[in-house]
Amino acid sequence: MKNRQDKITAEEKFYIATQWQLMWRKFKKHKLAIFGAIVLFIFYFVAIFCGFFSTQDIYKRHTKYIHAPPQRIHFFDEEGFHLRPFVYGLKRKINPVTLRRTYSEDRTKKYPIYFFIRGDKYKLWNLFPTDLHLLGVKEPGTIFLFGTDKLGRDLFSRNLHAARISLSIGLVGVALSFILGCALGGISGYFGGTADMVIQRVIEFLMSIPTIPLWMALSAALPPHWPPIKVYFGITIILSIVGWCGLARVVRGKLLELRQEDFVMAAKIIGATDGRIITRHLLPSFLSYLIVNITLAIPGMILGETSLSFLGLGLQPPVVSWGVLLRDAQNVRTVVLHPWLLIPGLFVIVTVLAFNFLGDGLRDAADPYK
Amino acid sequence: MLSYVLRRFFYMIIVLLVVSITAFVIIQLPPGDFLTSYIMKLKASGQIVDEAEIAALRKQYDLDLPIHLQYCQWMWKMLHGNFGKSFEWNRPVKDLILERLPLTVTVSLFTLIFTYLLAIPIGIYSATHQYSVGDYAFTVIGFIGLATPRFLLALILMFVSYRYFGLSIGGLFSPQYQLAPWSGAKFIDLLKHLPIPVVVIGMAGTAGLIRVMRGCLLDELQKQYVITARAKGVSERRLLFKYPVRVAINPIISTIGWTLPRIISGQTIVAIVLGLPTIGPLLFRALVNQDMYLAGSSIMILTFLTVIGTFISDILLVWLDPRIRYEKQAR
Amino acid sequence: MRSKLKSEDDPLLEIKDLRTYFYLDEGILKAVDGVSFKIDRGKTLGIVGESGCGKSVTAQSILRIVPSPGKTEGEILFHQENEKNVDLAELDPFGKEIRNIRGNQITMIFQEPMTSLSPLHTIGNQIMETILLHRKLNKTEARGLAKEMLDKVGIPDPSHRIDDYPHQLSGGLRQRAMIAMALSCNPSLLIADEPTTALDVTVQAQILELMKDLQKEFGMSIIYITHNLGVIAEISDEVAVMYLGKVVEYGSVEDIFHNPKHPYTSRLLKSIPRVGRKVRARLDSIKGTVPLPLGLPRGCTFYPRCPQAKEGICNIDAPPLIELENGHKVECVLYR
């Protein structure tokens, strides 16, 4: 008898598990998606506290260290292993003919790395003034983990600050697209008729325009005297102009599909109100699809911003985003001499990959019975 | 069938009209009209601007008319082949665009062919060898291809070839052919230069298409009619190509509608990085210099290319799929 | 009762201990687990059971078209006419040998006439494909034969219908086209996997009638798979009752319907609505549902749902196969 009891509970567990439990179970199996989620969590966490994680002020120019290569963190020297990591100083040589600077490690100068060190002042979230950094070296040492740019600014710190802009623009842009997409897709799917016709034609039209030329034209039209924050939102709006189409289509398609479903009909017959049908029956059914589509829409936004800023039509210095940083890498000869200028590109690729993995895993999980 | 084509054609004309309005709006977008910036530029270079001359220019470009009439005038002139003048180049916009249009179409077409030629076989392979090493490899490459911004891929390729092979890639012609008239040798030189831009532009589209093809085919392979054919004794290879591939090709062809905008879009930015003599860099310079007639016309031409391409793919699809063919006829 | 074309004991197909397992991440799914039966020439075997009991997989196993990751083991002896016997279970499922048998000597029709034909090819194209594959005919001859077959299965105006796409035909006509395709090479065995389930009741009767007529004309054996006991009673000579991948009872149609032995068979029979029964009497149903054949407990698989289950016996050991008179077999301890 006990055997029988056990069997039924095990089996019933499968049937009575909620949709979210089933999704979570399926999602856990998708190793790449888990990996993507972890990477993104780390990236966003670092971006939120970018001041703390950077080693110095992003506008500080080290005129003696123009285009300095990344400094390596060492644990070993001639004496052997040190628990406290350190960096060597940089020795600069200037070629008298070409005026090219070359740097090499100066083994005589050793700067130990300290954690939770007081350094350049910054304001956490523009609110709390502090000078605490995760790691750093003491004066007169330098620590350029990703090298420096043509003005001698530390690229490690700049990359972290750029992450804040680039990563957030994806979220803000998707939030805007989401509102637009849900509203218009909802109208289109729920009411149908002329509204549906018009909205569908608009979507088709917007989707048939090549995005980059359109984005280029629109962002070129942003007034040059705008303050950075306005430009930031301007660019997000421009990116969302195309971005909402996909989401609107998903919402509409799903609504149309669900309207035909038996359980919606059943709810109608027992006299549920429209509001109740939407919130209790329709929304849970396609929330998972929305989440998947949102996840997959974010990389497009990030790539868009990066491309525009790279061309010089998007965000403008002194704002730093990955795209703005990549502008320094436009000339291939510069890149050959200073390959570390391409590091922001690596961040873009890893971020977009992580979002795609996550989205893929979520999509698989969204079909729990498959 | 004919009525469907006609209706689709009519719809395309409407879209083109809307595109032209969009382009016109883009021309009007920068603060002030373009003449103001032109005058500013002249003043900046120390030239004296004659008021009468300005008035004449204003008249010539219909800037004294209300906005909707300006649009009509612009359209009217365009239909007669007058796209306005580029201040930056001091040449008619039409000539500038016509110079670059053939190469733009060539690069796009080659990229489109490359995308489909690569994506369809790989998609078939991945679907029939699901979860094999090859499938995983293509999946990973595909993901990276989707994640890499095209301009970055162009940069990386340029970097690698310059750093390790000492070659400077970019452009569509070797220097000696750049200004030479068309000849067989110039054409061969073009073919030699095409692979890198084509691969860079087509990368993301190919990766996306492989996913679509693989997904469609996996769906089709489960279908009952495949089992029917297998139960008839049809060999696996023949079965694969006669039925599911044939069915899965249809959605693939219908994706030209979004592959083409992507290619044109990608081409714009890649051409800027690689310095291709196509419309992309022209548009970029025009936008930076607020050379608005050139910018508006470039966008319009680029969009026209995609809209016309989509129209052709729609017609193709109807011709290929009997289900749609009859459904449309019945309506 | 029915026309007997050949002598009594003339087996066409003998299946011994057929096992088709699906190796999934969650475990081994034993869709078919030790099934044995035989079918004589010109006879009809009905396989009956609830959904998910392994009827269809048994049919797919015979043709070796089980989808991956399914693996088939056991013995499927096919007695070919004027040729030596082959064990279908030994053949490479993608090989030439089995392909020459499929669609030629053993053919199959399916449940969903909507999806079992390719939407992009005309029915003529699909019928001719079978003919061209297995017979030495040229295209014109094949087309002529296809038309003849369409006429035989009762499709009106075959010379026009042959160029129709499946979506232009009704469900009944599509199923007729499927039958035409299945019979075009004059098979010795036709496997019908729920061919009438998706059709309207009137059309169902027509198709059933058609199959009976065609059996008389072509003399093939039929394996008829269904969950509909009424259809089984009408068409079969012998019946195999399947539950969770096993044949729990096997016998002549009379034995199964008038003298059912296995508790499952009797419950199944009681669940048929009958004319002349007490009004408002509740229809008997079998409690519970068919469990997934994944990680089943030891003992009899029907034990959790069986009204006559014996605690300590049925849930401990697998039930023995008991042979009663006239080839009537049952897998149940009650008859030990």
mmCIF file of N, CA, C and O in Angstrom, chain C residues 255-292:
data_model
loop_
_atom_site.group_PDB
_atom_site.id
_atom_site.type_symbol
_atom_site.label_atom_id
_atom_site.label_comp_id
_atom_site.label_asym_id
_atom_site.label_seq_id
_atom_site.Cartn_x
_atom_site.Cartn_y
_atom_site.Cartn_z
ATOM 1 N N ASP C 255 -13.778 -15.160 -28.361
ATOM 2 C CA ASP C 255 -13.283 -15.354 -26.994
ATOM 3 C C ASP C 255 -13.154 -14.035 -26.258
ATOM 4 O O ASP C 255 -13.546 -13.903 -25.101
ATOM 5 N N ILE C 256 -12.561 -13.054 -26.925
ATOM 6 C CA ILE C 256 -12.311 -11.778 -26.246
ATOM 7 C C ILE C 256 -13.624 -11.110 -25.864
ATOM 8 O O ILE C 256 -13.771 -10.565 -24.772
ATOM 9 N N PHE C 257 -14.594 -11.141 -26.755
ATOM 10 C CA PHE C 257 -15.836 -10.420 -26.476
ATOM 11 C C PHE C 257 -16.816 -11.185 -25.599
ATOM 12 O O PHE C 257 -17.553 -10.589 -24.852
ATOM 13 N N HIS C 258 -16.817 -12.513 -25.748
ATOM 14 C CA HIS C 258 -17.805 -13.264 -24.957
ATOM 15 C C HIS C 258 -17.219 -13.934 -23.746
ATOM 16 O O HIS C 258 -17.946 -14.302 -22.839
ATOM 17 N N ASN C 259 -15.915 -14.103 -23.727
ATOM 18 C CA ASN C 259 -15.309 -14.816 -22.615
ATOM 19 C C ASN C 259 -14.012 -14.135 -22.189
ATOM 20 O O ASN C 259 -12.953 -14.742 -22.198
ATOM 21 N N PRO C 260 -14.066 -12.835 -21.870
ATOM 22 C CA PRO C 260 -12.838 -12.131 -21.519
ATOM 23 C C PRO C 260 -12.276 -12.659 -20.205
ATOM 24 O O PRO C 260 -13.036 -12.971 -19.287
ATOM 25 N N LYS C 261 -10.959 -12.825 -20.145
ATOM 26 C CA LYS C 261 -10.357 -13.387 -18.951
ATOM 27 C C LYS C 261 -9.660 -12.324 -18.106
ATOM 28 O O LYS C 261 -9.795 -12.268 -16.899
ATOM 29 N N HIS C 262 -8.883 -11.481 -18.756
ATOM 30 C CA HIS C 262 -8.097 -10.509 -18.007
ATOM 31 C C HIS C 262 -9.000 -9.426 -17.411
ATOM 32 O O HIS C 262 -9.922 -8.965 -18.080
ATOM 33 N N PRO C 263 -8.752 -9.046 -16.166
ATOM 34 C CA PRO C 263 -9.591 -8.003 -15.543
ATOM 35 C C PRO C 263 -9.618 -6.731 -16.388
ATOM 36 O O PRO C 263 -10.642 -6.058 -16.456
ATOM 37 N N TYR C 264 -8.495 -6.434 -17.029
ATOM 38 C CA TYR C 264 -8.450 -5.212 -17.843
ATOM 39 C C TYR C 264 -9.420 -5.310 -19.007
ATOM 40 O O TYR C 264 -10.174 -4.391 -19.290
ATOM 41 N N THR C 265 -9.412 -6.490 -19.699
ATOM 42 C CA THR C 265 -10.312 -6.678 -20.840
ATOM 43 C C THR C 265 -11.765 -6.548 -20.398
ATOM 44 O O THR C 265 -12.562 -5.880 -21.057
ATOM 45 N N SER C 266 -12.088 -7.185 -19.294
ATOM 46 C CA SER C 266 -13.493 -7.113 -18.868
ATOM 47 C C SER C 266 -13.896 -5.686 -18.513
ATOM 48 O O SER C 266 -14.994 -5.253 -18.842
ATOM 49 N N ARG C 267 -12.979 -4.941 -17.844
ATOM 50 C CA ARG C 267 -13.311 -3.556 -17.520
ATOM 51 C C ARG C 267 -13.497 -2.761 -18.805
ATOM 52 O O ARG C 267 -14.385 -1.925 -18.913
ATOM 53 N N LEU C 268 -12.602 -3.008 -19.765
ATOM 54 C CA LEU C 268 -12.673 -2.298 -21.043
ATOM 55 C C LEU C 268 -14.022 -2.538 -21.717
ATOM 56 O O LEU C 268 -14.672 -1.618 -22.208
ATOM 57 N N LEU C 269 -14.455 -3.801 -21.699
ATOM 58 C CA LEU C 269 -15.726 -4.136 -22.347
ATOM 59 C C LEU C 269 -16.894 -3.495 -21.627
ATOM 60 O O LEU C 269 -17.863 -3.074 -22.256
ATOM 61 N N LYS C 270 -16.788 -3.412 -20.307
ATOM 62 C CA LYS C 270 -17.894 -2.829 -19.550
ATOM 63 C C LYS C 270 -18.025 -1.335 -19.790
ATOM 64 O O LYS C 270 -19.051 -0.733 -19.483
ATOM 65 N N SER C 271 -16.938 -0.719 -20.288
ATOM 66 C CA SER C 271 -17.003 0.729 -20.481
ATOM 67 C C SER C 271 -17.635 1.112 -21.814
ATOM 68 O O SER C 271 -17.748 2.278 -22.125
ATOM 69 N N ILE C 272 -18.060 0.122 -22.612
ATOM 70 C CA ILE C 272 -18.740 0.473 -23.866
ATOM 71 C C ILE C 272 -20.207 0.750 -23.572
ATOM 72 O O ILE C 272 -20.872 -0.067 -22.930
ATOM 73 N N PRO C 273 -20.756 1.864 -24.052
ATOM 74 C CA PRO C 273 -22.199 2.072 -23.879
ATOM 75 C C PRO C 273 -22.958 1.096 -24.773
ATOM 76 O O PRO C 273 -22.534 0.789 -25.884
ATOM 77 N N ARG C 274 -24.057 0.550 -24.271
ATOM 78 C CA ARG C 274 -24.800 -0.460 -25.022
ATOM 79 C C ARG C 274 -26.263 -0.072 -25.102
ATOM 80 O O ARG C 274 -26.806 0.506 -24.157
ATOM 81 N N VAL C 275 -26.875 -0.398 -26.205
ATOM 82 C CA VAL C 275 -28.313 -0.163 -26.327
ATOM 83 C C VAL C 275 -29.031 -1.167 -25.433
ATOM 84 O O VAL C 275 -28.603 -2.303 -25.300
ATOM 85 N N GLY C 276 -30.108 -0.744 -24.825
ATOM 86 C CA GLY C 276 -30.895 -1.688 -24.043
ATOM 87 C C GLY C 276 -30.413 -1.800 -22.618
ATOM 88 O O GLY C 276 -30.876 -2.651 -21.867
ATOM 89 N N ARG C 277 -29.462 -0.962 -22.228
ATOM 90 C CA ARG C 277 -29.044 -1.019 -20.838
ATOM 91 C C ARG C 277 -29.942 -0.141 -20.021
ATOM 92 O O ARG C 277 -30.621 0.735 -20.549
ATOM 93 N N LYS C 278 -29.926 -0.371 -18.719
ATOM 94 C CA LYS C 278 -30.781 0.394 -17.834
ATOM 95 C C LYS C 278 -30.514 1.884 -18.033
ATOM 96 O O LYS C 278 -29.379 2.330 -18.079
ATOM 97 N N VAL C 279 -31.615 2.634 -18.174
ATOM 98 C CA VAL C 279 -31.459 4.072 -18.339
ATOM 99 C C VAL C 279 -30.878 4.639 -17.046
ATOM 100 O O VAL C 279 -31.191 4.171 -15.964
ATOM 101 N N ARG C 280 -30.059 5.663 -17.155
ATOM 102 C CA ARG C 280 -29.443 6.376 -16.028
ATOM 103 C C ARG C 280 -28.437 5.543 -15.249
ATOM 104 O O ARG C 280 -27.915 5.991 -14.256
ATOM 105 N N ALA C 281 -28.190 4.298 -15.714
ATOM 106 C CA ALA C 281 -27.140 3.551 -15.038
ATOM 107 C C ALA C 281 -25.814 4.197 -15.403
ATOM 108 O O ALA C 281 -25.631 4.668 -16.514
ATOM 109 N N ARG C 282 -24.911 4.271 -14.462
ATOM 110 C CA ARG C 282 -23.606 4.884 -14.750
ATOM 111 C C ARG C 282 -22.814 3.944 -15.637
ATOM 112 O O ARG C 282 -22.811 2.730 -15.451
ATOM 113 N N LEU C 283 -22.127 4.538 -16.570
ATOM 114 C CA LEU C 283 -21.254 3.749 -17.412
ATOM 115 C C LEU C 283 -20.027 3.387 -16.595
ATOM 116 O O LEU C 283 -19.486 4.205 -15.877
ATOM 117 N N ASP C 284 -19.633 2.124 -16.668
ATOM 118 C CA ASP C 284 -18.449 1.720 -15.926
ATOM 119 C C ASP C 284 -17.204 2.335 -16.560
ATOM 120 O O ASP C 284 -17.067 2.358 -17.770
ATOM 121 N N SER C 285 -16.333 2.810 -15.736
ATOM 122 C CA SER C 285 -15.072 3.264 -16.300
ATOM 123 C C SER C 285 -13.961 2.632 -15.479
ATOM 124 O O SER C 285 -14.182 2.155 -14.386
ATOM 125 N N ILE C 286 -12.768 2.644 -16.046
ATOM 126 C CA ILE C 286 -11.642 2.097 -15.296
ATOM 127 C C ILE C 286 -11.059 3.234 -14.487
ATOM 128 O O ILE C 286 -10.777 4.295 -15.031
ATOM 129 N N LYS C 287 -10.917 2.985 -13.193
ATOM 130 C CA LYS C 287 -10.422 4.095 -12.372
ATOM 131 C C LYS C 287 -8.955 4.385 -12.703
ATOM 132 O O LYS C 287 -8.198 3.505 -13.126
ATOM 133 N N GLY C 288 -8.593 5.657 -12.502
ATOM 134 C CA GLY C 288 -7.205 6.060 -12.752
ATOM 135 C C GLY C 288 -6.906 6.237 -14.225
ATOM 136 O O GLY C 288 -7.777 6.058 -15.084
ATOM 137 N N THR C 289 -5.669 6.604 -14.525
ATOM 138 C CA THR C 289 -5.258 6.748 -15.915
ATOM 139 C C THR C 289 -4.043 5.868 -16.152
ATOM 140 O O THR C 289 -3.446 5.356 -15.223
ATOM 141 N N VAL C 290 -3.717 5.718 -17.430
ATOM 142 C CA VAL C 290 -2.544 4.906 -17.744
ATOM 143 C C VAL C 290 -1.313 5.647 -17.254
ATOM 144 O O VAL C 290 -1.100 6.792 -17.623
ATOM 145 N N PRO C 291 -0.508 5.021 -16.392
ATOM 146 C CA PRO C 291 0.702 5.713 -15.957
ATOM 147 C C PRO C 291 1.727 5.779 -17.087
ATOM 148 O O PRO C 291 1.615 5.047 -18.069
ATOM 149 N N LEU C 292 2.699 6.665 -16.949
ATOM 150 C CA LEU C 292 3.776 6.708 -17.936
ATOM 151 C C LEU C 292 4.608 5.437 -17.791
ATOM 152 O O LEU C 292 4.940 5.049 -16.676
#
